[in-house]
mmCIF file of C-alpha atoms and ligand atoms in Angstrom:
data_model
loop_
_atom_site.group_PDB
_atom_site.id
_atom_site.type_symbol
_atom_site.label_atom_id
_atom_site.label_comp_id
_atom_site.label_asym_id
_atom_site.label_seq_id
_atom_site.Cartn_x
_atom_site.Cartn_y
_atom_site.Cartn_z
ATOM 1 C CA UNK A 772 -98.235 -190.155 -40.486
ATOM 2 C CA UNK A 773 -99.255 -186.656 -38.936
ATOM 3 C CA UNK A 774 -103.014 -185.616 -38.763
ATOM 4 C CA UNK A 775 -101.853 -182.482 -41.297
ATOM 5 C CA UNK A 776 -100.034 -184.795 -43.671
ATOM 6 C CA UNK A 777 -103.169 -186.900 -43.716
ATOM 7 C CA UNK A 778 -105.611 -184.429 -44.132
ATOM 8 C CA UNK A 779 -104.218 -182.868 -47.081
ATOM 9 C CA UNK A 780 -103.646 -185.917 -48.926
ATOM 10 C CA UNK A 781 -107.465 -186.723 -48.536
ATOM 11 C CA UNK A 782 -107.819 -183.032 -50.187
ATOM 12 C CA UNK A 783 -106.042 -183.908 -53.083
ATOM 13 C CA UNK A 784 -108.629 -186.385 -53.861
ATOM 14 C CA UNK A 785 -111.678 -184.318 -53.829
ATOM 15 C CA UNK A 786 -112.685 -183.327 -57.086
ATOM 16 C CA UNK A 787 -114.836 -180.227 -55.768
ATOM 17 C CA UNK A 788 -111.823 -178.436 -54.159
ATOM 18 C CA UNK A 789 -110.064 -179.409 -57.355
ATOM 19 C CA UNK A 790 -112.102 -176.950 -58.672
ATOM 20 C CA UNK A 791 -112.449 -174.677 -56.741
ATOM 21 C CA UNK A 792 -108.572 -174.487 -55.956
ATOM 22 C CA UNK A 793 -107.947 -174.490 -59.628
ATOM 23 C CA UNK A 794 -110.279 -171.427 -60.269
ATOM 24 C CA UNK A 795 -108.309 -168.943 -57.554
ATOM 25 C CA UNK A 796 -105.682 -166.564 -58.103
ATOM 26 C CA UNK A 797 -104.047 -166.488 -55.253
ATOM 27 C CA UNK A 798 -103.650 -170.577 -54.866
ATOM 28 C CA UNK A 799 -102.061 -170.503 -58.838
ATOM 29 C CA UNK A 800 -100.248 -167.634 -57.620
ATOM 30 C CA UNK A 801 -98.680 -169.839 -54.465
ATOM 31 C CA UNK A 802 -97.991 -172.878 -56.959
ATOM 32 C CA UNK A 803 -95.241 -170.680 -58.449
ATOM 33 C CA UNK A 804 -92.912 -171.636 -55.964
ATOM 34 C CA UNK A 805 -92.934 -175.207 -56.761
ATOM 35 C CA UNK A 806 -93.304 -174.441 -60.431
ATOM 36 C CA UNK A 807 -92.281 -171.703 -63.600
ATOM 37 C CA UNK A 808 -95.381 -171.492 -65.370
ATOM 38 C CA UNK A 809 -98.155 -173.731 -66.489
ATOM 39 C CA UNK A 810 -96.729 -173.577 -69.921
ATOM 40 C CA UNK A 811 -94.251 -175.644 -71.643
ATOM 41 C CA UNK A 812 -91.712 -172.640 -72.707
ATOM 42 C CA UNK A 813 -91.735 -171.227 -69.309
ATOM 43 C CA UNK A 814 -90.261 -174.900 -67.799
ATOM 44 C CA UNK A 815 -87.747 -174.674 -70.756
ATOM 45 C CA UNK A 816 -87.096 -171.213 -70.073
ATOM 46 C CA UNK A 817 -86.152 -172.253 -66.391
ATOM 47 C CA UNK A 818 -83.485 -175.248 -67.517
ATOM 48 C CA UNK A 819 -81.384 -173.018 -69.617
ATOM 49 C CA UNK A 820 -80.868 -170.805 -66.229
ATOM 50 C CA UNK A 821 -80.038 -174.390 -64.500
ATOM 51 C CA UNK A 822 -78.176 -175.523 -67.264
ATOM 52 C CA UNK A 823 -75.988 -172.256 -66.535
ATOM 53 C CA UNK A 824 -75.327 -173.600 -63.208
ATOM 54 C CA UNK A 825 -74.511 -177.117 -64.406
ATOM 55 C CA UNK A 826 -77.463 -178.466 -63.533
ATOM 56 C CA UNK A 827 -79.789 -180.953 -65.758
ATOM 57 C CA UNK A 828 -83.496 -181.118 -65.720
ATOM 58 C CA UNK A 829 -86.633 -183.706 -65.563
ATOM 59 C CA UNK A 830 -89.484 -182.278 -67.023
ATOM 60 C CA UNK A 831 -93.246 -183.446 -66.601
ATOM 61 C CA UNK A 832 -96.484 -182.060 -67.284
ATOM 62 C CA UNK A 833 -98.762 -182.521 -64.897
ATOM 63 C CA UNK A 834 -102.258 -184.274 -64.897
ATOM 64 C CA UNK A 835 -102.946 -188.019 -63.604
ATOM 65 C CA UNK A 836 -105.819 -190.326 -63.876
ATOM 66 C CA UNK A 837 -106.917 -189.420 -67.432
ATOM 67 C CA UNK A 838 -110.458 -190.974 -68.340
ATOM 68 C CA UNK A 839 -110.442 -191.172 -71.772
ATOM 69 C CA UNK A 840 -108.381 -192.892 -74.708
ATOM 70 C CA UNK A 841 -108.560 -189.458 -76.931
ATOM 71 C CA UNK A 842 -106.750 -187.475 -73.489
ATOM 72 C CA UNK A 843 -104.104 -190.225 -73.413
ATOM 73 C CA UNK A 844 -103.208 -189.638 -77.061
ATOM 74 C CA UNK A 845 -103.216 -185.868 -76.655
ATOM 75 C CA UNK A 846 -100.466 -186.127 -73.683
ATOM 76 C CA UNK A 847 -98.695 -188.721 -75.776
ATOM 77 C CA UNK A 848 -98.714 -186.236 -78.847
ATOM 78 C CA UNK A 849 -97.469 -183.517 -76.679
ATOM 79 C CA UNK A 850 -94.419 -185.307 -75.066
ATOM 80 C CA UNK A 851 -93.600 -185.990 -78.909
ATOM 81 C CA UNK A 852 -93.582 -182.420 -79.437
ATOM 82 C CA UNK A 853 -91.625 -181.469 -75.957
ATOM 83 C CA UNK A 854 -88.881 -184.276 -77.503
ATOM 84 C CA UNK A 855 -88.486 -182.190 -80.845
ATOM 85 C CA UNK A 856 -88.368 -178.693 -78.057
ATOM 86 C CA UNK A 857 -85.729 -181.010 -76.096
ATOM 87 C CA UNK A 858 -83.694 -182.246 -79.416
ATOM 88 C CA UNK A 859 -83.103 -178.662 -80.135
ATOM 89 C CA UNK A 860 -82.687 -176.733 -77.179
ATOM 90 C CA UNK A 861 -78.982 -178.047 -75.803
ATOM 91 C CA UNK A 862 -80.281 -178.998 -72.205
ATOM 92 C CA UNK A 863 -79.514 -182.033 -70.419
ATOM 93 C CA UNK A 864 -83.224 -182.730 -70.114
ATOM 94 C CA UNK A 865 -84.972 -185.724 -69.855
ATOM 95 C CA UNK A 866 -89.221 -186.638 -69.724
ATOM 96 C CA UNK A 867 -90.982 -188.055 -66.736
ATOM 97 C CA UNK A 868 -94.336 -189.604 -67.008
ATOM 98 C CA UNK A 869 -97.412 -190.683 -65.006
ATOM 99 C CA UNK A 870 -98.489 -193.897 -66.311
ATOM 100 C CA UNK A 871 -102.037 -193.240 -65.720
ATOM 101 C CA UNK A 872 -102.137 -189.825 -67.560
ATOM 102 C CA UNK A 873 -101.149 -192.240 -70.644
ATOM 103 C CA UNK A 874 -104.222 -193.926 -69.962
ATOM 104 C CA UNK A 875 -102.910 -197.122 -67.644
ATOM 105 C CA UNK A 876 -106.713 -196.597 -65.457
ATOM 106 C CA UNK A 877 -108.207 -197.579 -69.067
ATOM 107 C CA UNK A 878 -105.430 -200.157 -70.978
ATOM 108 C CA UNK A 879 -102.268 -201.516 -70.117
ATOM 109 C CA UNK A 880 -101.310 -202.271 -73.310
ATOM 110 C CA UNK A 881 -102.255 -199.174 -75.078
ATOM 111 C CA UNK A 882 -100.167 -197.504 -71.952
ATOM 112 C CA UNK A 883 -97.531 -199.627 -72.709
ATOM 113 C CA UNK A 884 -98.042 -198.608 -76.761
ATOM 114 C CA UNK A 885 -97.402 -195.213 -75.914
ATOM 115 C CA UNK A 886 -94.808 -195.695 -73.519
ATOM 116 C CA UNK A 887 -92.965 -197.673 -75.977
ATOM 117 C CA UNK A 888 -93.159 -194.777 -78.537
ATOM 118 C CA UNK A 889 -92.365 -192.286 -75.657
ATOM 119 C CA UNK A 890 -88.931 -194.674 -74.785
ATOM 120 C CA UNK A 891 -87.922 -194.679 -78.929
ATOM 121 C CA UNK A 892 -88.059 -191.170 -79.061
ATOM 122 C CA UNK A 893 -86.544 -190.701 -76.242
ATOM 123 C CA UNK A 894 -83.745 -192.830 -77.194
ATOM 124 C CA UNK A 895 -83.181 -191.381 -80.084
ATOM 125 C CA UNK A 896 -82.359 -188.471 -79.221
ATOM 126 C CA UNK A 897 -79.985 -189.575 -76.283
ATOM 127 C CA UNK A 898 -82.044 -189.165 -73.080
ATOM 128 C CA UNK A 899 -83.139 -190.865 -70.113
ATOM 129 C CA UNK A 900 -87.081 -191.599 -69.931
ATOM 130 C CA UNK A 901 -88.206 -191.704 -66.721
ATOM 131 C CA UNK A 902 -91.605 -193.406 -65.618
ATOM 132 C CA UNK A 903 -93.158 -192.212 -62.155
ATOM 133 C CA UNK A 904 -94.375 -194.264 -59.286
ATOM 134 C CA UNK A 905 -97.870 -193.885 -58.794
ATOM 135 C CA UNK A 906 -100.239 -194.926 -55.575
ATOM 136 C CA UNK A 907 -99.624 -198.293 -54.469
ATOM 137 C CA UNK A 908 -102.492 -200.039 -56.646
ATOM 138 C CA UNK A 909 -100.415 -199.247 -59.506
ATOM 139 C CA UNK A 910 -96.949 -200.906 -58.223
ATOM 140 C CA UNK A 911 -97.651 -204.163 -59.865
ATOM 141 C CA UNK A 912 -98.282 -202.868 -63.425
ATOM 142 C CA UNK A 913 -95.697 -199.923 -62.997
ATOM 143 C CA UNK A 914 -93.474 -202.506 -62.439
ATOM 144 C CA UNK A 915 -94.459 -205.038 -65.458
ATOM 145 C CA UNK A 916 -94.176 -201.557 -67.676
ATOM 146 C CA UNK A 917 -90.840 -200.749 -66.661
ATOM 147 C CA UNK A 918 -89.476 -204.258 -67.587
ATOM 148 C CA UNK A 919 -91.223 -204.400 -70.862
ATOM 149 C CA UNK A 920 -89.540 -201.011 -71.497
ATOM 150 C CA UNK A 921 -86.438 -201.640 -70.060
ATOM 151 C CA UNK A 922 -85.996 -205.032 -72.371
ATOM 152 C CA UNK A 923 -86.190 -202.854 -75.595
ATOM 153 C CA UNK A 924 -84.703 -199.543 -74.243
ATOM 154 C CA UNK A 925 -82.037 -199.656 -71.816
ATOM 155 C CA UNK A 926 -82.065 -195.750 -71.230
ATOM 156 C CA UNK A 927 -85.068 -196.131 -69.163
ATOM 157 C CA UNK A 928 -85.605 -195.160 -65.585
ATOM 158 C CA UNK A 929 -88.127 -195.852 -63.110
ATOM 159 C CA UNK A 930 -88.951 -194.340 -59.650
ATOM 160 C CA UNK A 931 -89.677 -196.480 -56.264
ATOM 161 C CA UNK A 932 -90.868 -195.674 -53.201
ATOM 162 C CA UNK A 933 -89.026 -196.509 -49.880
ATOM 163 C CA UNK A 934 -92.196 -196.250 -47.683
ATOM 164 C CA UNK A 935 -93.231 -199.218 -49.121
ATOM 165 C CA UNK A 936 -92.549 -202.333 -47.624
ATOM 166 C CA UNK A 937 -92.582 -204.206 -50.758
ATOM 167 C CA UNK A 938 -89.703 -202.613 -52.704
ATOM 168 C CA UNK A 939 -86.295 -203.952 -51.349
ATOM 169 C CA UNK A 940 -88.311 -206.969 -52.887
ATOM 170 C CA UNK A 941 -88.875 -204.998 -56.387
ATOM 171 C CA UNK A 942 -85.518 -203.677 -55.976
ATOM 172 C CA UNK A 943 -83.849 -206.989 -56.057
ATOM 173 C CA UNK A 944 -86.035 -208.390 -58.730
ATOM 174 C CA UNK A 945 -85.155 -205.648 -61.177
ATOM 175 C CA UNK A 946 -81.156 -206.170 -60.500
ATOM 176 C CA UNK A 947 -81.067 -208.363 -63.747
ATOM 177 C CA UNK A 948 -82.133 -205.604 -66.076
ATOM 178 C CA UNK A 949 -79.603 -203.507 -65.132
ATOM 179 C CA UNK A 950 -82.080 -200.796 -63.853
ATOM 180 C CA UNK A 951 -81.858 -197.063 -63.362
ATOM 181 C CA UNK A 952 -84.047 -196.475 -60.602
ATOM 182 C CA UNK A 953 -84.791 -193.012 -58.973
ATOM 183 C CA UNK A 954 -85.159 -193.459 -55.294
ATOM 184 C CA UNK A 955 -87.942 -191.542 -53.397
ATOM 185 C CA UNK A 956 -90.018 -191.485 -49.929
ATOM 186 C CA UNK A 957 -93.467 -191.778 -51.410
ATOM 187 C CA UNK A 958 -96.087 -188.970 -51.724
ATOM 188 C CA UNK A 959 -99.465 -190.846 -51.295
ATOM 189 C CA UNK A 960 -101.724 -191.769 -48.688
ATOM 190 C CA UNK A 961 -100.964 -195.234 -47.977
ATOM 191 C CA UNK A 962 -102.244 -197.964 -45.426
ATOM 192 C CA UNK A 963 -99.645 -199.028 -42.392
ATOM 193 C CA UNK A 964 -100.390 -202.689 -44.028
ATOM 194 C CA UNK A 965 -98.538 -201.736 -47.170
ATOM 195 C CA UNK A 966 -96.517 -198.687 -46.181
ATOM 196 C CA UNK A 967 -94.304 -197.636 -43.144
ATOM 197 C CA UNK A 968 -96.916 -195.529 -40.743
ATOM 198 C CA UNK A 969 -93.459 -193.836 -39.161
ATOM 199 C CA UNK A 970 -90.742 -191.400 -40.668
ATOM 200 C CA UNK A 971 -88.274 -192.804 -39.152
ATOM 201 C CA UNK A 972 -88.506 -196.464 -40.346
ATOM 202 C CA UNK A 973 -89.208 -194.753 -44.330
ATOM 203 C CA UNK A 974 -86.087 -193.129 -43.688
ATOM 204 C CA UNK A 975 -83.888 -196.072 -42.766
ATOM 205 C CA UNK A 976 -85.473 -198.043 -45.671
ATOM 206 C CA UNK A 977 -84.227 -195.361 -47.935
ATOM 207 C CA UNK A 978 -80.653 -195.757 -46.448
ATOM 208 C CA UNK A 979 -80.237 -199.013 -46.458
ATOM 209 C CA UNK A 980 -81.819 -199.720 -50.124
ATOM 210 C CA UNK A 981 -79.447 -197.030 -51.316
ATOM 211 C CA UNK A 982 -77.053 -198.196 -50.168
ATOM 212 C CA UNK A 983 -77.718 -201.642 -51.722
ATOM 213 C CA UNK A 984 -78.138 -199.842 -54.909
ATOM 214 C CA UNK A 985 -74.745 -197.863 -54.467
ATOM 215 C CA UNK A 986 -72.831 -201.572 -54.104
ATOM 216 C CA UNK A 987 -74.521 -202.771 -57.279
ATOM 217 C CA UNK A 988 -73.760 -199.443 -58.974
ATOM 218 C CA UNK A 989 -69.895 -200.106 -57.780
ATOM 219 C CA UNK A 990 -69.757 -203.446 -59.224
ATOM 220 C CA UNK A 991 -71.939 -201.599 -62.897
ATOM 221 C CA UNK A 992 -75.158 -203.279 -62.509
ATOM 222 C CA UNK A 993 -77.543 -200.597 -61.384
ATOM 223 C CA UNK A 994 -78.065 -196.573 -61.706
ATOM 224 C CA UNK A 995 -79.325 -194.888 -58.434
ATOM 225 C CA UNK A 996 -80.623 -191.721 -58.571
ATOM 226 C CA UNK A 997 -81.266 -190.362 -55.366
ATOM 227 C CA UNK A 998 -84.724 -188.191 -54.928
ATOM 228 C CA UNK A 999 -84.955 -186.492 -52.239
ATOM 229 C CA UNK A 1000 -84.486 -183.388 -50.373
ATOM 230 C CA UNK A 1001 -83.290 -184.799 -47.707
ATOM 231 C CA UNK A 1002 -79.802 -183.075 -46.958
ATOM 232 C CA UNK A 1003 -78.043 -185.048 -44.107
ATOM 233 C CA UNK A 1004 -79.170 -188.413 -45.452
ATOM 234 C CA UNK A 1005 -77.862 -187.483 -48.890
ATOM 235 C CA UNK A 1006 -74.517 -186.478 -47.264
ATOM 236 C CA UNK A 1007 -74.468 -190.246 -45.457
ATOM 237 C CA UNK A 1008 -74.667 -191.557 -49.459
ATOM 238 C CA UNK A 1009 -72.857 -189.868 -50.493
ATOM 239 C CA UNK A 1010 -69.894 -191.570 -48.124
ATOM 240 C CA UNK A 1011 -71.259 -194.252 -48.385
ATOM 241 C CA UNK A 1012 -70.772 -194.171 -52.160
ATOM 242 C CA UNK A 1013 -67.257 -193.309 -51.820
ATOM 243 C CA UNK A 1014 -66.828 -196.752 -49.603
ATOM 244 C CA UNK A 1015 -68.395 -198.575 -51.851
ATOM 245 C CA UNK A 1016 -66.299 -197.189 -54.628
ATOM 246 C CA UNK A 1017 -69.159 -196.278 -56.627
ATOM 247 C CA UNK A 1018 -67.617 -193.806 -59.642
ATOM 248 C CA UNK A 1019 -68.794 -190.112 -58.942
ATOM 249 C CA UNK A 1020 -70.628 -190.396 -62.264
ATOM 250 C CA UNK A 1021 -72.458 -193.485 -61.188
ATOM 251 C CA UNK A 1022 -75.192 -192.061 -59.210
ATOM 252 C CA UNK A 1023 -77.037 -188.928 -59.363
ATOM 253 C CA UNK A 1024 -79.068 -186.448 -57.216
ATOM 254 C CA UNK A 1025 -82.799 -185.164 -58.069
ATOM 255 C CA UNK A 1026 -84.683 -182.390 -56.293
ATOM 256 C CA UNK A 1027 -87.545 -180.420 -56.849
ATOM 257 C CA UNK A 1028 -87.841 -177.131 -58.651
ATOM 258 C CA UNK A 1029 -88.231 -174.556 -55.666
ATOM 259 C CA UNK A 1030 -87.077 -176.981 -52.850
ATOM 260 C CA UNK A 1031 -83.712 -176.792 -51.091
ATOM 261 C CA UNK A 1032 -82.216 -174.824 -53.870
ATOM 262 C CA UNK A 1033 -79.097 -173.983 -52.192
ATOM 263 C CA UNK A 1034 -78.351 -177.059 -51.631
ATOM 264 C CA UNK A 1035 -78.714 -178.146 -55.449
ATOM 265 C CA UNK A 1036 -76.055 -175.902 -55.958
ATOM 266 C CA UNK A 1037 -73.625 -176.458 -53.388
ATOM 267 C CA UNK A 1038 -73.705 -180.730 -54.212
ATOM 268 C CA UNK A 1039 -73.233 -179.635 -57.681
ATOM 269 C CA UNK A 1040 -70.060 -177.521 -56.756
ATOM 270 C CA UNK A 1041 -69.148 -180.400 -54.653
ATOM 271 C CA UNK A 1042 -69.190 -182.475 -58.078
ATOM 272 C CA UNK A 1043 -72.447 -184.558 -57.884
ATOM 273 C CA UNK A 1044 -74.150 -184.535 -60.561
ATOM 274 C CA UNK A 1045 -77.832 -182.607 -60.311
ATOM 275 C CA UNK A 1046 -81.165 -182.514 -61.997
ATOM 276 C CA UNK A 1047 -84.080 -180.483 -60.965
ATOM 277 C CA UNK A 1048 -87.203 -181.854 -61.603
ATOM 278 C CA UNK A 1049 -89.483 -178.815 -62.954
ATOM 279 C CA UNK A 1050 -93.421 -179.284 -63.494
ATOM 280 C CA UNK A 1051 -95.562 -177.051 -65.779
ATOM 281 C CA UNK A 1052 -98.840 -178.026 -67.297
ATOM 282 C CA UNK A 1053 -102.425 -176.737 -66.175
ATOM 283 C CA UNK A 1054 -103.422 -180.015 -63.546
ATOM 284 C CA UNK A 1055 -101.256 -178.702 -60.908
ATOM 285 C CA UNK A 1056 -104.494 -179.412 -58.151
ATOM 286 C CA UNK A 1057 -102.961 -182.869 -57.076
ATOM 287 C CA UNK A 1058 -99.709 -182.690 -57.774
ATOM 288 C CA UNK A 1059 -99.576 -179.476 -55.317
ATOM 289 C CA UNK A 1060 -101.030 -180.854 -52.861
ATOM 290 C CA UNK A 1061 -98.858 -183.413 -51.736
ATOM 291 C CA UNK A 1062 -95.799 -180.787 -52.143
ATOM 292 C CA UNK A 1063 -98.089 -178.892 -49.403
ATOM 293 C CA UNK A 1064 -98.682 -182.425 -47.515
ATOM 294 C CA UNK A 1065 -94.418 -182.925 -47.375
ATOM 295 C CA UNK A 1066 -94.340 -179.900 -45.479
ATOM 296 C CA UNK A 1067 -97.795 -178.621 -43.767
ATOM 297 C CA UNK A 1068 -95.921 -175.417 -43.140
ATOM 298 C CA UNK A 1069 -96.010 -174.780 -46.816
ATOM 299 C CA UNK A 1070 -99.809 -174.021 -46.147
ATOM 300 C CA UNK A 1071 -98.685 -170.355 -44.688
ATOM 301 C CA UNK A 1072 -97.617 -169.491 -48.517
ATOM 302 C CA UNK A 1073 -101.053 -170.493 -49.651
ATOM 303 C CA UNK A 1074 -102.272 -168.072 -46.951
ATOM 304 C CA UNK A 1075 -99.919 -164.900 -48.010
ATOM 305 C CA UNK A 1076 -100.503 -165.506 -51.132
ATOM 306 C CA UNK A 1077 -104.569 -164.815 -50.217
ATOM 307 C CA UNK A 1078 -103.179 -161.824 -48.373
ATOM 308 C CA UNK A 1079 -101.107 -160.613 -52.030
HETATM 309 C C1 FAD B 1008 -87.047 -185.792 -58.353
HETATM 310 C C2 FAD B 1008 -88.199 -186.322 -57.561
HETATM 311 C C3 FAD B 1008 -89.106 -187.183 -58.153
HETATM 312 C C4 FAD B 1008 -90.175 -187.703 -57.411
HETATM 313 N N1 FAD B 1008 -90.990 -188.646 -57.978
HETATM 314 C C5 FAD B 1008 -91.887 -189.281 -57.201
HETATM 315 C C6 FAD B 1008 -92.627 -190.388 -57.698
HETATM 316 O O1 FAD B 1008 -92.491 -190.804 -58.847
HETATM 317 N N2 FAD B 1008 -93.520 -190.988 -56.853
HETATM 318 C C7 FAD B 1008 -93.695 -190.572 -55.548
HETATM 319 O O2 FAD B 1008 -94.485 -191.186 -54.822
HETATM 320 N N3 FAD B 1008 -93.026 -189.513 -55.073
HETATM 321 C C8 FAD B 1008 -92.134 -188.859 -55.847
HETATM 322 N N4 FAD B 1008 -91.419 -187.801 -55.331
HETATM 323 C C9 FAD B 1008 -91.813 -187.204 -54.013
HETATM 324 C C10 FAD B 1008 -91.198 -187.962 -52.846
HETATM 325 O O3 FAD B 1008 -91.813 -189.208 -52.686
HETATM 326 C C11 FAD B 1008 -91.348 -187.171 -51.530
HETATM 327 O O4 FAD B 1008 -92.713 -186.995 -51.254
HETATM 328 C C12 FAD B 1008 -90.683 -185.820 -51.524
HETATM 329 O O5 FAD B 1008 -89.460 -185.860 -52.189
HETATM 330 C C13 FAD B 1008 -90.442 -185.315 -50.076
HETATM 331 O O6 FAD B 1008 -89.617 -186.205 -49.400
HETATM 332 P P1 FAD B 1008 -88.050 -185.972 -49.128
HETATM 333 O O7 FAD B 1008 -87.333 -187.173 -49.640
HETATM 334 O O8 FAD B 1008 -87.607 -184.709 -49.715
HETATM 335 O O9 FAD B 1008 -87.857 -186.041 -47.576
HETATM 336 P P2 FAD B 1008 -88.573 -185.297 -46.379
HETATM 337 O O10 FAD B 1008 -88.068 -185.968 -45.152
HETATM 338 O O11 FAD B 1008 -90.048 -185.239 -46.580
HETATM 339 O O12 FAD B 1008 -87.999 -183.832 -46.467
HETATM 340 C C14 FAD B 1008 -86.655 -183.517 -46.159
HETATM 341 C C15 FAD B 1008 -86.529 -181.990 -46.139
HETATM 342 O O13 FAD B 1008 -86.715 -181.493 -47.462
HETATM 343 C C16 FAD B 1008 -87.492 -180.315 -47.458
HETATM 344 N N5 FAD B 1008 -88.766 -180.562 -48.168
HETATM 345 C C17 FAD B 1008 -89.275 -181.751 -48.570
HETATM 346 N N6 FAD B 1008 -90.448 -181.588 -49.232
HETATM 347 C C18 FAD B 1008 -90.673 -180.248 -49.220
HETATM 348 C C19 FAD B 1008 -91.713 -179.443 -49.725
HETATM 349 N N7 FAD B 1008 -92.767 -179.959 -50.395
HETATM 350 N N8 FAD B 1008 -91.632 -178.109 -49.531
HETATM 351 C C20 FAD B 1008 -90.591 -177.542 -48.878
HETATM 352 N N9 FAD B 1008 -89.568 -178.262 -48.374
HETATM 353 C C21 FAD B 1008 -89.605 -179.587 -48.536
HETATM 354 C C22 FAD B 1008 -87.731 -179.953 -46.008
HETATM 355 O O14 FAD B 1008 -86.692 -179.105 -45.596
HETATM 356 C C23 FAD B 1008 -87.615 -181.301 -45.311
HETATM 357 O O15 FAD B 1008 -87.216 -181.183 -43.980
HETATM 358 C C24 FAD B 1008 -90.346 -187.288 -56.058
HETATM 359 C C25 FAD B 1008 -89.433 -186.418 -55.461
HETATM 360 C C26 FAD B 1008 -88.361 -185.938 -56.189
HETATM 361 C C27 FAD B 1008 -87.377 -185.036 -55.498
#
């Protein structure tokens, strides 16, 4: 992992820079790039403008970690709100949540309570309810979650993490449900005794699970969703889907808002199908930082936005 990468994943989990971040202009003014707005209407705003381009979109609202019951409710209450927003507004649009901010540091089963009410409301109104992959502590219960969910709700989704040496494992244990699993790198600071220390070997993981994925998906046993920016390795699936015989409809592409936007477009006019994931919401601190830590260069837009 590079010294930069490193470093400003250790940032991300100091509460005092938190703060101070959170308080300056010019850093909310460089979040905008990764991000419409910090409110809900602005994300919606943005989908309609994707939706004109055929493209779909994931929405979350940021925030991790919460530390009390009453803050897990709130977020719970809200995503009941965004479903109404979401019933109404035409988009294809789906939710994607942090465990933890639905209180999993404090109760699994009251996590899994509101999870469950999340994935019937969800349901109901025909979407796909994603659950995010959180730091590797979490893996176990992220993973008992998703399978309680997935049992009662089959239009559930969960994302893994191809740095990890664990999930061609997980992978192969979910096959029976059926799953719809968004594959990504990682974003956290992990240990080399849980998590690939090198690019490279993360990036042949994430070939060679997708492409497992891609031959279940062929024979109609398994959803891939591909997350990542990654533009030549997504061209390899995408051949690699076609040998498989995997229907063009079977798999999907995710990217997020503000990254590689060109190429969103052109695999959607090349007949993938696209979502963007966009992120709004007030708790951006953590969420930016490891969108700075994928690319230490994106530091220098930090710095001009100081300059105005
Ligand atoms: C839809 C979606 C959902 C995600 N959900 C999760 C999750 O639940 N759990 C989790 O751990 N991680 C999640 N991630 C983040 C993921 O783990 C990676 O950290 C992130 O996608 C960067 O890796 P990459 O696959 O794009 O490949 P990389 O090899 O890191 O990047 C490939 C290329 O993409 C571009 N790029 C990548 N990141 C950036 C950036 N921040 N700014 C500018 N350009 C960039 C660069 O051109 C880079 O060369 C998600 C990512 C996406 C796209």
């Amino acid at each position: 992992m590079s010294i930069g990468r490193t470093i400003l994943l250790k940032m991300a989990d100091s509460p005092f820079l938190n703060r101070q971040a959170s308080q300056r202009a010019f850093v909310k003014r460089a979040t905008r790039r990764f991000m419409p707005g910090e409110a809900p209407e602005d994300a919606l705003r943005a989908a309609q403008l994707l939706k004109a381009e055929g493209r779909g979109t994931i929405f979350t609202k940021l925030g991790e970690n919460i530390e009390v019951p009453a803050d897990a409710d709130a977020v719970r209450d809200h995503y009941l709100w965004f479903f109404d927003q979401l019933a109404t507004s035409g988009l294809d649009g789906h939710v994607s949540v942090k465990p933890t901010q639905l209180g999993l540091d404090l109760s699994y089963d009251r996590c899994l309570e509101h999870l469950l009410v999340l994935a019937t409301r969800s349901e109901a109104i025909g979407k796909i309810f994603w659950i995010d992959m959180e730091g590797f502590v979490y893996v176990d219960r992220t993973l008992a979650l998703y399978r309680a969910l997935k049992e009662r709700h089959p239009r559930v989704g969960l994302a893994m993490q191809a740095y990890l040496y664990r999930t061609q494992a997980d992978i192969e244990a979910l096959m029976d449900l059926n799953p719809i699993i968004r594959l990504v790198k990682g974003a956290y600071n992990e240990p080399s005794s849980v998590a690939y220390p090198v690019k490279a070997d993360t990036n042949r993981n994430y070939f060679d699970l997708s492409d497992r994925m891609l031959q279940a998906a062929a024979a109609g046993r398994c959803t891939p969703v591909f997350g990542t920016h990654d533009i030549p390795l997504l061209d390899r699936l995408v051949a690699r889907a076609k040998a498989h015989g995997a229907p063009d409809k079977g798999y999907e592409v995710h990217m997020l808002y503000g990254i590689r936007d060109a190429d969103q477009r052109r695999l959607r006019s090349e007949g993938r199908t696209v979502k963007t994931l966009i992120s709004y919401g007030s708790a951006w601190y953590k969420w930016y930082m490891r969108r700075l830590a994928e690319r230490p260069a994106n530091v220098g837009f930090v710095v001009r936005s100081m300059l105005g």
